PDB file of C-alpha atoms and ligand atoms in Angstrom:
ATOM      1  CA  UNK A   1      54.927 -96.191  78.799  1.00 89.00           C
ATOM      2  CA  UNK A   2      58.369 -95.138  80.356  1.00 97.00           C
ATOM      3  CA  UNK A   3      58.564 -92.002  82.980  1.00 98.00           C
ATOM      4  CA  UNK A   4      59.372 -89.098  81.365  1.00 98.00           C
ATOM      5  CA  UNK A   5      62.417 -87.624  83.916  1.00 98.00           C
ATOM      6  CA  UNK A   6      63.470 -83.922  84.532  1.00 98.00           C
ATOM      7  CA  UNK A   7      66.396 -82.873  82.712  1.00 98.00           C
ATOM      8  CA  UNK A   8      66.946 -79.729  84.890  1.00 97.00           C
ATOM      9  CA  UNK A   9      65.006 -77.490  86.854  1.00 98.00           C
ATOM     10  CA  UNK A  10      65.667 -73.628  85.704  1.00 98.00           C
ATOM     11  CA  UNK A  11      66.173 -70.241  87.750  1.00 98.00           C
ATOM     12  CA  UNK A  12      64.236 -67.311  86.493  1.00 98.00           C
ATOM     13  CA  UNK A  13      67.055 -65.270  85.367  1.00 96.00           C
ATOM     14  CA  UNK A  14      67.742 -61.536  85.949  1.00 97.00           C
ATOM     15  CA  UNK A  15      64.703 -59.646  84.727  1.00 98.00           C
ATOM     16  CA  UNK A  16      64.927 -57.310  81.983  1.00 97.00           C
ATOM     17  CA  UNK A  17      62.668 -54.697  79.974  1.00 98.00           C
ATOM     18  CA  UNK A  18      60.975 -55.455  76.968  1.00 97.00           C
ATOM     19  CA  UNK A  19      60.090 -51.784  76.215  1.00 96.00           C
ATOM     20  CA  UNK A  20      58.933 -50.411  79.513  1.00 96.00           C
ATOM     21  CA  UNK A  21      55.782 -52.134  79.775  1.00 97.00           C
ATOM     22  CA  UNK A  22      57.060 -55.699  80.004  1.00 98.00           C
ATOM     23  CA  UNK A  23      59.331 -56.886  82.629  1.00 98.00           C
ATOM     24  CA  UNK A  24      60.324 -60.377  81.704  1.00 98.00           C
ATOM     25  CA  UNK A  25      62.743 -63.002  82.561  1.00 98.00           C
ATOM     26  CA  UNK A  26      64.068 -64.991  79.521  1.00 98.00           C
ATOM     27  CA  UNK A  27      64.128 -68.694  79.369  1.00 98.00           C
ATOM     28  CA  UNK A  28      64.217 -69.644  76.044  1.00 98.00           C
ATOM     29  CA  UNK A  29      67.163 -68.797  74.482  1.00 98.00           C
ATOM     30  CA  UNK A  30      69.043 -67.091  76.557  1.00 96.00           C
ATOM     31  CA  UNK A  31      69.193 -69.990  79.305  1.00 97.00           C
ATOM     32  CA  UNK A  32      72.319 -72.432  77.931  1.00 93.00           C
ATOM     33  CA  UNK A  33      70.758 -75.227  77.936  1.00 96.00           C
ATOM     34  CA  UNK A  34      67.563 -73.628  76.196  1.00 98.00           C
ATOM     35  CA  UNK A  35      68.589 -72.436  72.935  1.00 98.00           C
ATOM     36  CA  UNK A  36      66.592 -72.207  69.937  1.00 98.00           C
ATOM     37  CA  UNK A  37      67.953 -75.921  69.118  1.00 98.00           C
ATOM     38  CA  UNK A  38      67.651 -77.583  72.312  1.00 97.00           C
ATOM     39  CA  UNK A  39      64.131 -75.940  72.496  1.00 98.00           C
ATOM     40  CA  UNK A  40      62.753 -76.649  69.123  1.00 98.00           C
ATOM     41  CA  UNK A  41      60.087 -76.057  68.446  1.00 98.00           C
ATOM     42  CA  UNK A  42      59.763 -73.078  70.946  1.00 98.00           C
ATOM     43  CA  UNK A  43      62.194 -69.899  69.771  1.00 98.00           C
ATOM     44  CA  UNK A  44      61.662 -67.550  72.589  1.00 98.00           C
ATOM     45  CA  UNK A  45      59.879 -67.392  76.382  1.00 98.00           C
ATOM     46  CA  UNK A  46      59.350 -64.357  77.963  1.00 98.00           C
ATOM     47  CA  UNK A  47      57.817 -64.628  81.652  1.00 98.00           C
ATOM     48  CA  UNK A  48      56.871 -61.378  83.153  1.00 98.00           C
ATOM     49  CA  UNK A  49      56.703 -62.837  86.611  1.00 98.00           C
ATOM     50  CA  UNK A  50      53.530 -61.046  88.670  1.00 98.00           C
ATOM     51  CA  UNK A  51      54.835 -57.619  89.330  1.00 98.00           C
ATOM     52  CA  UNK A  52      52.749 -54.575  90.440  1.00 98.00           C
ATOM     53  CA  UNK A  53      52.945 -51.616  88.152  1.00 98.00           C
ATOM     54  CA  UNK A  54      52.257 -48.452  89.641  1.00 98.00           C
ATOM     55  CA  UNK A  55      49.270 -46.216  87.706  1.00 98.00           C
ATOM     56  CA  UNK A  56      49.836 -44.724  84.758  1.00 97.00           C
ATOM     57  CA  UNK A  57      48.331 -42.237  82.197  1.00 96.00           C
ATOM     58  CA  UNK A  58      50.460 -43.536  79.368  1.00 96.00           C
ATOM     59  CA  UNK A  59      50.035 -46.578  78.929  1.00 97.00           C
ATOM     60  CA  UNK A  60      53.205 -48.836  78.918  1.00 98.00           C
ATOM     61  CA  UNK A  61      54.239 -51.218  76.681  1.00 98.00           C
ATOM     62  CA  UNK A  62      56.456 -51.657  73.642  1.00 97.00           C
ATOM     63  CA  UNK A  63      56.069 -49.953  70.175  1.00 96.00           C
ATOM     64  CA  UNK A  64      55.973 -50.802  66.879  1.00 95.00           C
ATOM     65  CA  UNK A  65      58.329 -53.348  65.881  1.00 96.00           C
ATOM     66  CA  UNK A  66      58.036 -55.955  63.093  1.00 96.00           C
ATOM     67  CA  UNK A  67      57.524 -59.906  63.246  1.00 97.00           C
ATOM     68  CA  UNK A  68      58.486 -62.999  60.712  1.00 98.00           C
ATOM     69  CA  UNK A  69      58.765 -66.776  60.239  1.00 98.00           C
ATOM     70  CA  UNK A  70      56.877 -67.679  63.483  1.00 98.00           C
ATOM     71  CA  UNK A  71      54.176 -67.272  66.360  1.00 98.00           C
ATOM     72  CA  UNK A  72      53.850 -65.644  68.974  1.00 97.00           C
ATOM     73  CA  UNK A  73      51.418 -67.010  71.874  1.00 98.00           C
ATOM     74  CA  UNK A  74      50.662 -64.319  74.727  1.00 98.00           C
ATOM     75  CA  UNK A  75      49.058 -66.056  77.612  1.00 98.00           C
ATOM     76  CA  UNK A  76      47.563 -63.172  79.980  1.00 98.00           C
ATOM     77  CA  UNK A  77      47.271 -64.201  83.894  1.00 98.00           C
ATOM     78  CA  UNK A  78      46.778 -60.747  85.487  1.00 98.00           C
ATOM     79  CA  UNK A  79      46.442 -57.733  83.849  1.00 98.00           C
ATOM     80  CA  UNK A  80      45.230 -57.063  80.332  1.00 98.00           C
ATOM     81  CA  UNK A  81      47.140 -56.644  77.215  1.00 98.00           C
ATOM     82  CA  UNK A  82      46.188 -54.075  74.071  1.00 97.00           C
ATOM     83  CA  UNK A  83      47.600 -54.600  70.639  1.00 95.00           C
ATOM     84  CA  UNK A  84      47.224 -53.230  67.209  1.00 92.00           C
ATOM     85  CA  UNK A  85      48.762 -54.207  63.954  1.00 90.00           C
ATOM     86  CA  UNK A  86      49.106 -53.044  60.566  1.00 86.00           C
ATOM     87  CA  UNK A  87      46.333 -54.992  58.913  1.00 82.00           C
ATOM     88  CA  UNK A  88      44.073 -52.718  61.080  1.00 84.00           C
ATOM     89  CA  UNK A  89      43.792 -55.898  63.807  1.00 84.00           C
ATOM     90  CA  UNK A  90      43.362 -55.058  67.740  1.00 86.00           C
ATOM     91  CA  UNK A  91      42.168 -55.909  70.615  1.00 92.00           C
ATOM     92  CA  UNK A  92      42.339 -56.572  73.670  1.00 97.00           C
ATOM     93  CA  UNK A  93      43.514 -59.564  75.918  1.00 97.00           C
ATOM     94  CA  UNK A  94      42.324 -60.243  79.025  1.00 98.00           C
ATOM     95  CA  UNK A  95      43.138 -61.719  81.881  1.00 98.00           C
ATOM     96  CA  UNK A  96      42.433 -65.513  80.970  1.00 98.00           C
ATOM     97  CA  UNK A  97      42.683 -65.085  77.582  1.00 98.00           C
ATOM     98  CA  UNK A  98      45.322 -66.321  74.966  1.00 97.00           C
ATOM     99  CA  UNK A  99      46.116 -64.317  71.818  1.00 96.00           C
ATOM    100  CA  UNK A 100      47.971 -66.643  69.350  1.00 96.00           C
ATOM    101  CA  UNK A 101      49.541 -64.590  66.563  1.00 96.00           C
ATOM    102  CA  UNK A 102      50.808 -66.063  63.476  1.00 96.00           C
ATOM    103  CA  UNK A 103      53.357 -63.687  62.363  1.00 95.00           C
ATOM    104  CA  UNK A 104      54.124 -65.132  59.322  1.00 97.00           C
ATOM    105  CA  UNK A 105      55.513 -63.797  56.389  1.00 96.00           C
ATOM    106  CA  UNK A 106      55.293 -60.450  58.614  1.00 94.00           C
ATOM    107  CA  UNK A 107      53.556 -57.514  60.573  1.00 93.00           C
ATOM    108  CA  UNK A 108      54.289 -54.754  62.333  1.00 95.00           C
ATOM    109  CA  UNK A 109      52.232 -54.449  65.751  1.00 94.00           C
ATOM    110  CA  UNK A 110      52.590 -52.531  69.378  1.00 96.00           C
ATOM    111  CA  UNK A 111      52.198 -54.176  72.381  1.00 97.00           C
ATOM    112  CA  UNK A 112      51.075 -51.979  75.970  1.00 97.00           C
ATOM    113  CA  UNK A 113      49.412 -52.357  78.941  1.00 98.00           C
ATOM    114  CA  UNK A 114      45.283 -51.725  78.200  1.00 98.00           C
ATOM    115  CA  UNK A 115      44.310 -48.019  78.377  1.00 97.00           C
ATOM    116  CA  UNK A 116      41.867 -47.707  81.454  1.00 97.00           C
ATOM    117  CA  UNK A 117      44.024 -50.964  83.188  1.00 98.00           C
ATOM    118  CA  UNK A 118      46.990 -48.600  83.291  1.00 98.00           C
ATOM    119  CA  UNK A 119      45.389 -45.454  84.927  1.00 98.00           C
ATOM    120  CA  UNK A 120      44.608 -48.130  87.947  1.00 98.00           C
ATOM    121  CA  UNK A 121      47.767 -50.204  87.808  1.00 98.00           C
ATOM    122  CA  UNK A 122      47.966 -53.103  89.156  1.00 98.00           C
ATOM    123  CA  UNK A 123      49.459 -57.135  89.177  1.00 98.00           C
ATOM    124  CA  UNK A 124      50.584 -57.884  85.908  1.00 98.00           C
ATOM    125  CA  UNK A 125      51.656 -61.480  85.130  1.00 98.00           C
ATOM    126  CA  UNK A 126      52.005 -62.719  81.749  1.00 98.00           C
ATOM    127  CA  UNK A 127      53.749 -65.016  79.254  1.00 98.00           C
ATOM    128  CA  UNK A 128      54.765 -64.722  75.741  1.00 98.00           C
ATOM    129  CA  UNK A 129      56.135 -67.977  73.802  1.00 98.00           C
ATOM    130  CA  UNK A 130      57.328 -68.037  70.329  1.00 98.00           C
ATOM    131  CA  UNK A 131      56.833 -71.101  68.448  1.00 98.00           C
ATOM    132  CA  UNK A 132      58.883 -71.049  65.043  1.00 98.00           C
ATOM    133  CA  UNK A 133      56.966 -71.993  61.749  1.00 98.00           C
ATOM    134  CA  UNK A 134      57.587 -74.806  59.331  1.00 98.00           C
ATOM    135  CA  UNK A 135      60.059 -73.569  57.026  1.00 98.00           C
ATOM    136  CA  UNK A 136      56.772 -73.955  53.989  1.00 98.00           C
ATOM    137  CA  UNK A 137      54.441 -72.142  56.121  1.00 98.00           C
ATOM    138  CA  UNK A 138      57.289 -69.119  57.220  1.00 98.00           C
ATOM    139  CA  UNK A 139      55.680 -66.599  54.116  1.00 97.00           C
ATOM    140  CA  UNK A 140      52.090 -67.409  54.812  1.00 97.00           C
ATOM    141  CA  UNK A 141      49.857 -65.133  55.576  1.00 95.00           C
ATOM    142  CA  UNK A 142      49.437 -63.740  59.055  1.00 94.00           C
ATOM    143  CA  UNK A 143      46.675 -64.483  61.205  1.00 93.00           C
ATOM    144  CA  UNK A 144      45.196 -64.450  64.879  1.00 93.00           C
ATOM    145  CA  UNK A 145      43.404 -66.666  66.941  1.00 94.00           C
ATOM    146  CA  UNK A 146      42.147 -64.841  70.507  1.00 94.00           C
ATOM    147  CA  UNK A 147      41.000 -67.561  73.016  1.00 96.00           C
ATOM    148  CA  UNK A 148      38.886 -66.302  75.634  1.00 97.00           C
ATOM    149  CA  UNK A 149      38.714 -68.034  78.318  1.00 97.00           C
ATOM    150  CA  UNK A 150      35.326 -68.713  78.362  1.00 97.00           C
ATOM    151  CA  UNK A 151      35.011 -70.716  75.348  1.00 95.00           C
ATOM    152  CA  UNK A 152      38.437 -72.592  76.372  1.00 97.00           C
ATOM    153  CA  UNK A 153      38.240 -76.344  76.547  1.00 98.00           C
ATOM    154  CA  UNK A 154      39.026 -77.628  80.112  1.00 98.00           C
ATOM    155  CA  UNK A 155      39.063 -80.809  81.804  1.00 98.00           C
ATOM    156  CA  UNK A 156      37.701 -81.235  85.194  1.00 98.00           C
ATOM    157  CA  UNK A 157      40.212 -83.480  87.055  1.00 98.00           C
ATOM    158  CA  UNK A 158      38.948 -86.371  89.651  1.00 96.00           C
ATOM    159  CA  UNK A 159      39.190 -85.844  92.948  1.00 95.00           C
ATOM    160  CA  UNK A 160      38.653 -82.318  92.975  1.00 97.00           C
ATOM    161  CA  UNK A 161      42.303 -82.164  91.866  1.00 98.00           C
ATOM    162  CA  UNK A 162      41.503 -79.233  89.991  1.00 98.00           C
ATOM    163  CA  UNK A 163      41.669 -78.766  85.753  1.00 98.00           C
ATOM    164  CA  UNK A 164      43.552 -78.495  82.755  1.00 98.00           C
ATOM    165  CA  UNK A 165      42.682 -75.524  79.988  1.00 98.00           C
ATOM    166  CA  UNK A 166      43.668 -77.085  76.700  1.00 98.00           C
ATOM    167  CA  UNK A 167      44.767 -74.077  74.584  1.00 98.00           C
ATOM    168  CA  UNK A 168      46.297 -76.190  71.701  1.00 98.00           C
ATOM    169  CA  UNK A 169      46.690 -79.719  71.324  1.00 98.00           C
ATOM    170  CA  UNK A 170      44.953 -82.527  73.332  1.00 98.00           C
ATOM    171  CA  UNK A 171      44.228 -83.555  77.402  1.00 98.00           C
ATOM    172  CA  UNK A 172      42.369 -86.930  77.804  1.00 97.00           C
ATOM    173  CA  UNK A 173      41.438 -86.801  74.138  1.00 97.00           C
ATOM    174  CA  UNK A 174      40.228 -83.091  74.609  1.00 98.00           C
ATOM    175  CA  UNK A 175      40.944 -81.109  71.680  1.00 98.00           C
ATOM    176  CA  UNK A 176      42.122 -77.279  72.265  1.00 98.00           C
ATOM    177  CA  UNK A 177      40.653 -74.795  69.781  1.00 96.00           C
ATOM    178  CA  UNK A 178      44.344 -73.213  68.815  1.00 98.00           C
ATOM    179  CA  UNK A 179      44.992 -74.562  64.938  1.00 98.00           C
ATOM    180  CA  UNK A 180      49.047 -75.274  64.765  1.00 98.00           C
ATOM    181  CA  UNK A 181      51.450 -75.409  61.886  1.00 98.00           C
ATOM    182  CA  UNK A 182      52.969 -78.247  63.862  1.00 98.00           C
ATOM    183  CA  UNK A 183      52.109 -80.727  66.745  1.00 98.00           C
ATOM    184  CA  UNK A 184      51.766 -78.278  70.037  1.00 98.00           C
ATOM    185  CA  UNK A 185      50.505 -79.507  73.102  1.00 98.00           C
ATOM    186  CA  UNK A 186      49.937 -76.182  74.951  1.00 98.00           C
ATOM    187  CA  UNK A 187      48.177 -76.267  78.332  1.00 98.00           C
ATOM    188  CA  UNK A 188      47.010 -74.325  82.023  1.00 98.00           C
ATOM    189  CA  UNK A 189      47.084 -77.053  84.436  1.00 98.00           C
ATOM    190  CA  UNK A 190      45.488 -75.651  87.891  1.00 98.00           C
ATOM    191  CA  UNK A 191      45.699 -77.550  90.552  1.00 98.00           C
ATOM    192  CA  UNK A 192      44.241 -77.451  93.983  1.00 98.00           C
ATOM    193  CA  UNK A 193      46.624 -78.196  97.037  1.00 98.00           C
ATOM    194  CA  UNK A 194      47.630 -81.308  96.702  1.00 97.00           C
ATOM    195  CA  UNK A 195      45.895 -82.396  93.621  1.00 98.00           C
ATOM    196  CA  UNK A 196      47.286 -84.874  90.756  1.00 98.00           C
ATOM    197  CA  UNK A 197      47.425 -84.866  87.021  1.00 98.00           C
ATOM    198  CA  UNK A 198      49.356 -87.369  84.574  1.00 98.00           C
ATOM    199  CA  UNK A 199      50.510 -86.297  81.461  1.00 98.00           C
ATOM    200  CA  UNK A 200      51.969 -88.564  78.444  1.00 98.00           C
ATOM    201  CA  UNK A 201      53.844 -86.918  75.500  1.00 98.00           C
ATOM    202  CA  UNK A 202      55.473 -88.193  72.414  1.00 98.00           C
ATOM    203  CA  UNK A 203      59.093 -88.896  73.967  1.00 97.00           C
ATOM    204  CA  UNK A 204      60.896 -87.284  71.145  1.00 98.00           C
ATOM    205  CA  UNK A 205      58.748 -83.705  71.923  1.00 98.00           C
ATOM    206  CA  UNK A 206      60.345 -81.063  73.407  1.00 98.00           C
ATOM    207  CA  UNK A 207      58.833 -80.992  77.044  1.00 98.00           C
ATOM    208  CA  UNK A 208      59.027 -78.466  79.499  1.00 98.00           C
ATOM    209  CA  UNK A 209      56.409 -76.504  82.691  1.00 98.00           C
ATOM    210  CA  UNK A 210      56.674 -73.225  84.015  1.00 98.00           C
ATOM    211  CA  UNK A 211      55.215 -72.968  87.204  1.00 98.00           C
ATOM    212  CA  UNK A 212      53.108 -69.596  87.377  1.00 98.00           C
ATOM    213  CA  UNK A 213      51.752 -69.950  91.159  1.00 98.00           C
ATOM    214  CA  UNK A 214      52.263 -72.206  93.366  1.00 98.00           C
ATOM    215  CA  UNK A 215      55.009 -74.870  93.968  1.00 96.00           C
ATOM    216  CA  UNK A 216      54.821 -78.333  92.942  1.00 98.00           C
ATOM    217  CA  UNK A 217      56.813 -81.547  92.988  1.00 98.00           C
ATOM    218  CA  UNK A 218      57.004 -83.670  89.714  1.00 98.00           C
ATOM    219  CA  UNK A 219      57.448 -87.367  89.137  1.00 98.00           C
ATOM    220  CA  UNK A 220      57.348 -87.597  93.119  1.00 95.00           C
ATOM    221  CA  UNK A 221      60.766 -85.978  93.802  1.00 93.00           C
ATOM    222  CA  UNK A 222      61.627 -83.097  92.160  1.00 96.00           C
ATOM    223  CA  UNK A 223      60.310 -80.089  94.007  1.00 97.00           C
ATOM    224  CA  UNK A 224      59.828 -76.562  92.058  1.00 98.00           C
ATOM    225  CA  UNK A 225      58.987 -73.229  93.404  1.00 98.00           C
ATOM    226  CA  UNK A 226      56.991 -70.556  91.586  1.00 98.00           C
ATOM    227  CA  UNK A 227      58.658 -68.847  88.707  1.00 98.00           C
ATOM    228  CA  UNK A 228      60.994 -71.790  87.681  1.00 98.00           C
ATOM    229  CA  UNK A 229      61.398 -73.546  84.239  1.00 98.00           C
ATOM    230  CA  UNK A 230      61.526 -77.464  84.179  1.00 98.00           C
ATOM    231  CA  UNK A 231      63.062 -78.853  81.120  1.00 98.00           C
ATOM    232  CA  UNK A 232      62.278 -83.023  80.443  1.00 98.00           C
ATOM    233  CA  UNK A 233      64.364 -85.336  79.222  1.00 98.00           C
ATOM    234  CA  UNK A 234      63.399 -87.375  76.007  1.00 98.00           C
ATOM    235  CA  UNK A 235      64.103 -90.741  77.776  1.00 97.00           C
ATOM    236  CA  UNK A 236      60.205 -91.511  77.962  1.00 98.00           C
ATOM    237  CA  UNK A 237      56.606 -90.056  77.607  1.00 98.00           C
ATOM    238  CA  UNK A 238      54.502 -89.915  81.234  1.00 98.00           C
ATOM    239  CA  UNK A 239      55.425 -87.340  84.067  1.00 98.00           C
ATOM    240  CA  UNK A 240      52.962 -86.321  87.169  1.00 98.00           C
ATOM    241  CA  UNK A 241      52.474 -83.014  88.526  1.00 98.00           C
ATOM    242  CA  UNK A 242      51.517 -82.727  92.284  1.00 98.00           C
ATOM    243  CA  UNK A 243      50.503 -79.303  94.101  1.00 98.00           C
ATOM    244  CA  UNK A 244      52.311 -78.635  97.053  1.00 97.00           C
ATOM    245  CA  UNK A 245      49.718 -75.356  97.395  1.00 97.00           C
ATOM    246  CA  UNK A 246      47.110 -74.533  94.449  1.00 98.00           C
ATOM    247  CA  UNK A 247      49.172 -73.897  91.709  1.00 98.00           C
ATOM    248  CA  UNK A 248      49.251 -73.067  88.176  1.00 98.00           C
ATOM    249  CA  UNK A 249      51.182 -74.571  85.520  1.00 98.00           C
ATOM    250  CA  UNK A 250      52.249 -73.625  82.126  1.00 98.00           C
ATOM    251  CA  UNK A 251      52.676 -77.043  80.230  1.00 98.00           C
ATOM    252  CA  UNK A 252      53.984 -77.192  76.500  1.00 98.00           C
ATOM    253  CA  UNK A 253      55.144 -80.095  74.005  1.00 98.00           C
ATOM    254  CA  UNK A 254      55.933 -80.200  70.665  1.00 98.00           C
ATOM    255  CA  UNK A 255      57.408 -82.143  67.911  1.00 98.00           C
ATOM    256  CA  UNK A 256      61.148 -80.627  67.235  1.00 98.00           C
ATOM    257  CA  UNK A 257      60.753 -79.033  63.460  1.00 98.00           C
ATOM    258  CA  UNK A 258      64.472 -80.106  63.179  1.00 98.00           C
ATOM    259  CA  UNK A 259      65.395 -77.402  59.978  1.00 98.00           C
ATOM    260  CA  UNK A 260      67.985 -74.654  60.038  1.00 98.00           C
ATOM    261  CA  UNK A 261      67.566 -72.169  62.186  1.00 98.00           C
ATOM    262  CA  UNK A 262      68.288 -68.129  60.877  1.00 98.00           C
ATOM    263  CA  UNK A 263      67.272 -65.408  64.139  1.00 98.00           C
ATOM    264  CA  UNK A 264      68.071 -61.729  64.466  1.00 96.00           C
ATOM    265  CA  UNK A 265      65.798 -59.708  67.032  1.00 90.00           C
ATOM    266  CA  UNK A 266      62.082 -59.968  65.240  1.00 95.00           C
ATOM    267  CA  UNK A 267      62.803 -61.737  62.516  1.00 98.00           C
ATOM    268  CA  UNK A 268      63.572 -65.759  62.711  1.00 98.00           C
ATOM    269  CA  UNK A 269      63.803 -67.746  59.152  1.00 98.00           C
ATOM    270  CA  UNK A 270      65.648 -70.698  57.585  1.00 98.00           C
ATOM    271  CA  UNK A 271      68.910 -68.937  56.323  1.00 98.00           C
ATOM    272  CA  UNK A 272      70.797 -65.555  56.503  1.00 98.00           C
ATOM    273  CA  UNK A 273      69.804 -64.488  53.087  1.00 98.00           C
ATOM    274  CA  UNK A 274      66.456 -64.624  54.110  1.00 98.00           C
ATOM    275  CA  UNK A 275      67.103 -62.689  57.255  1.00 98.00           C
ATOM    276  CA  UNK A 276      68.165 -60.285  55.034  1.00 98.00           C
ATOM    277  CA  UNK A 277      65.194 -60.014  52.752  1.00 98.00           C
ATOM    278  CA  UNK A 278      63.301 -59.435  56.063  1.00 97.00           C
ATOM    279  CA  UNK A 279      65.179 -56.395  56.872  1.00 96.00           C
ATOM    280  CA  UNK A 280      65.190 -55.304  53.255  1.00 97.00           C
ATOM    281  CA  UNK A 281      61.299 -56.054  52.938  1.00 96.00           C
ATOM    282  CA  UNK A 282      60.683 -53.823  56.460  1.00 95.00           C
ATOM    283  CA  UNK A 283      62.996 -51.244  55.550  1.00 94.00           C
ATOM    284  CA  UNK A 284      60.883 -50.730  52.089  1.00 94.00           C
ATOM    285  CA  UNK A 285      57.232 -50.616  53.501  1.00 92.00           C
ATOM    286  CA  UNK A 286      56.053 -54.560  53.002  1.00 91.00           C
ATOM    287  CA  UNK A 287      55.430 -54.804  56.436  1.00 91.00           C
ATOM    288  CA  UNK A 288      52.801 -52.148  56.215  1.00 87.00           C
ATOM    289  CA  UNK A 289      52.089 -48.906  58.373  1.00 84.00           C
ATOM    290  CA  UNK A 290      51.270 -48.604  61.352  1.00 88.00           C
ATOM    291  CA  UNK A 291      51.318 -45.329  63.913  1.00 85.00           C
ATOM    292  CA  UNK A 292      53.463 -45.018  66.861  1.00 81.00           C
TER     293      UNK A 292
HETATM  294 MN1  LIG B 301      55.770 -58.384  69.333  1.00 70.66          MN
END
């Protein structure tokens, strides 16, 4: 197998609000060489880098806003997440835990910081990844999966190097509970100071590590700091990961869906017409109800 190369290393950009609950800087698609194309199969990643937030009676978050035509993966490191929906879902994710939402042919949910988290306040450090649907599966019907991370496959690495949580996909032939419309490798890879892992991916997947704590080096030579966004080339399948300090890495590959591509704001289908028959279908009540 070939070495799988960096294509770029990205800066966190300029953080913004999502609501007032999520302070996030936006990878994928606002960075130019991360658009919804180049990124296929992943539409969207929102990093809310760790960031204290002060106590709060009301909790903070963002309201109810609709979904359709994809997933959305929330991966909680610090601080806990509360949702409800308007199929009478809820719950809440801690910190750990992965909520995989398939949005589907639609819902209408809220998003805030948990109720008795936010009267304490605290570090909050999550990420939320979109992964677009198959156009055939963009009208099923919506679903969740919550992975706690108890019951999350992990791999114990030699040499004390650490492990690797397998959310979706495989590691070493370990299968991660998430079910996927399409081939997702998704992945925590936590590493002890200097500790090793190889990876190989399909070269043809779209590739790419966010590095949550820590700094590490990859292939031997590229070094990247906390917060920053490493994009691979498709010019082969095996990369290594080496911690410079214990460190935590997002890792995610998966197979580019390669169909046309229709986004505005929540809603992210095939062609415009459909985009329209998502606004027409939440302005007339199909999404449901759901209280403010
Ligand atoms: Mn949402």
């Amino acid at each position: 197998m070939k070495i799988k190369n960096v294509e770029m290393v990205a800066t966190p950009s300029t953080p913004h609000y999502v609501g007032d609950g999520f302070r996030v800087h936006n990878f994928i698609p606002s960075h130019p060489r991360l658009d919804m194309y180049h990124a296929d199969p992943f539409i969207m990643l929102d990093y809310n880098s760790k960031f204290y937030f002060p106590p709060s009676e009301n909790p903070k978050g963002v309201g109810v806003h609709p979904h359709r035509g994809f997933e959305t993966v929330t991966i909680v490191y610090k601080g806990k997440v509360e949702h409800a929906d308007s199929s009478g879902a809820g719950g809440v994710i801690q910190e750990g835990d992965v909520q995989w939402m398939t949005a589907a042919r639609g819902v209408l949910h809220k998003e805030y910081h948990e109720t008795e988290w936010s009267k304490t306040g605290g570090e909050f450090h999550v990420v939320q990844l979109w992964v677009n649907l198959p156009a055939k599966y963009k009208m099923s019907p919506p679903k969740y999966q919550a992975i706690e991370n108890k019951t999350m496959q992990k791999v114990i690495l030699d040499n004390n190097a650490g492990m690797v949580e397998v959310i979706a996909g495989t590691y070493k032939g370990v299968e991660g509970s998430a079910s996927t419309f399409s081939p997702i490798h998704l992945m925590n890879v936590k590493l002890n100071a200097g500790g090793k892992a190889n990876f190989d991916f399909p070269k043809d997947y779209t590739t790419a590590l966010l590095v949550i704590e820590g700094d590490i080096s990859v292939n031997q030579n590229e070094q990247v700091p906390t917060d920053h966004l490493v994009l691979f080339a498709k010019d082969g399948e095996s990369f290594q990961i080496e911690a410079n300090e214990n460190a935590i890495v997002l890792l995610m590959s998966g197979e580019p869906l390669r169909e046309p591509i229709a986004a505005h704001g929540p809603f992210v289908m095939n062609t415009r017409e459909e985009i329209a028959q998502a606004f027409s279908d939440y302005q007339s009540g199909k999404f449901g109800v759901l209280e403010e």
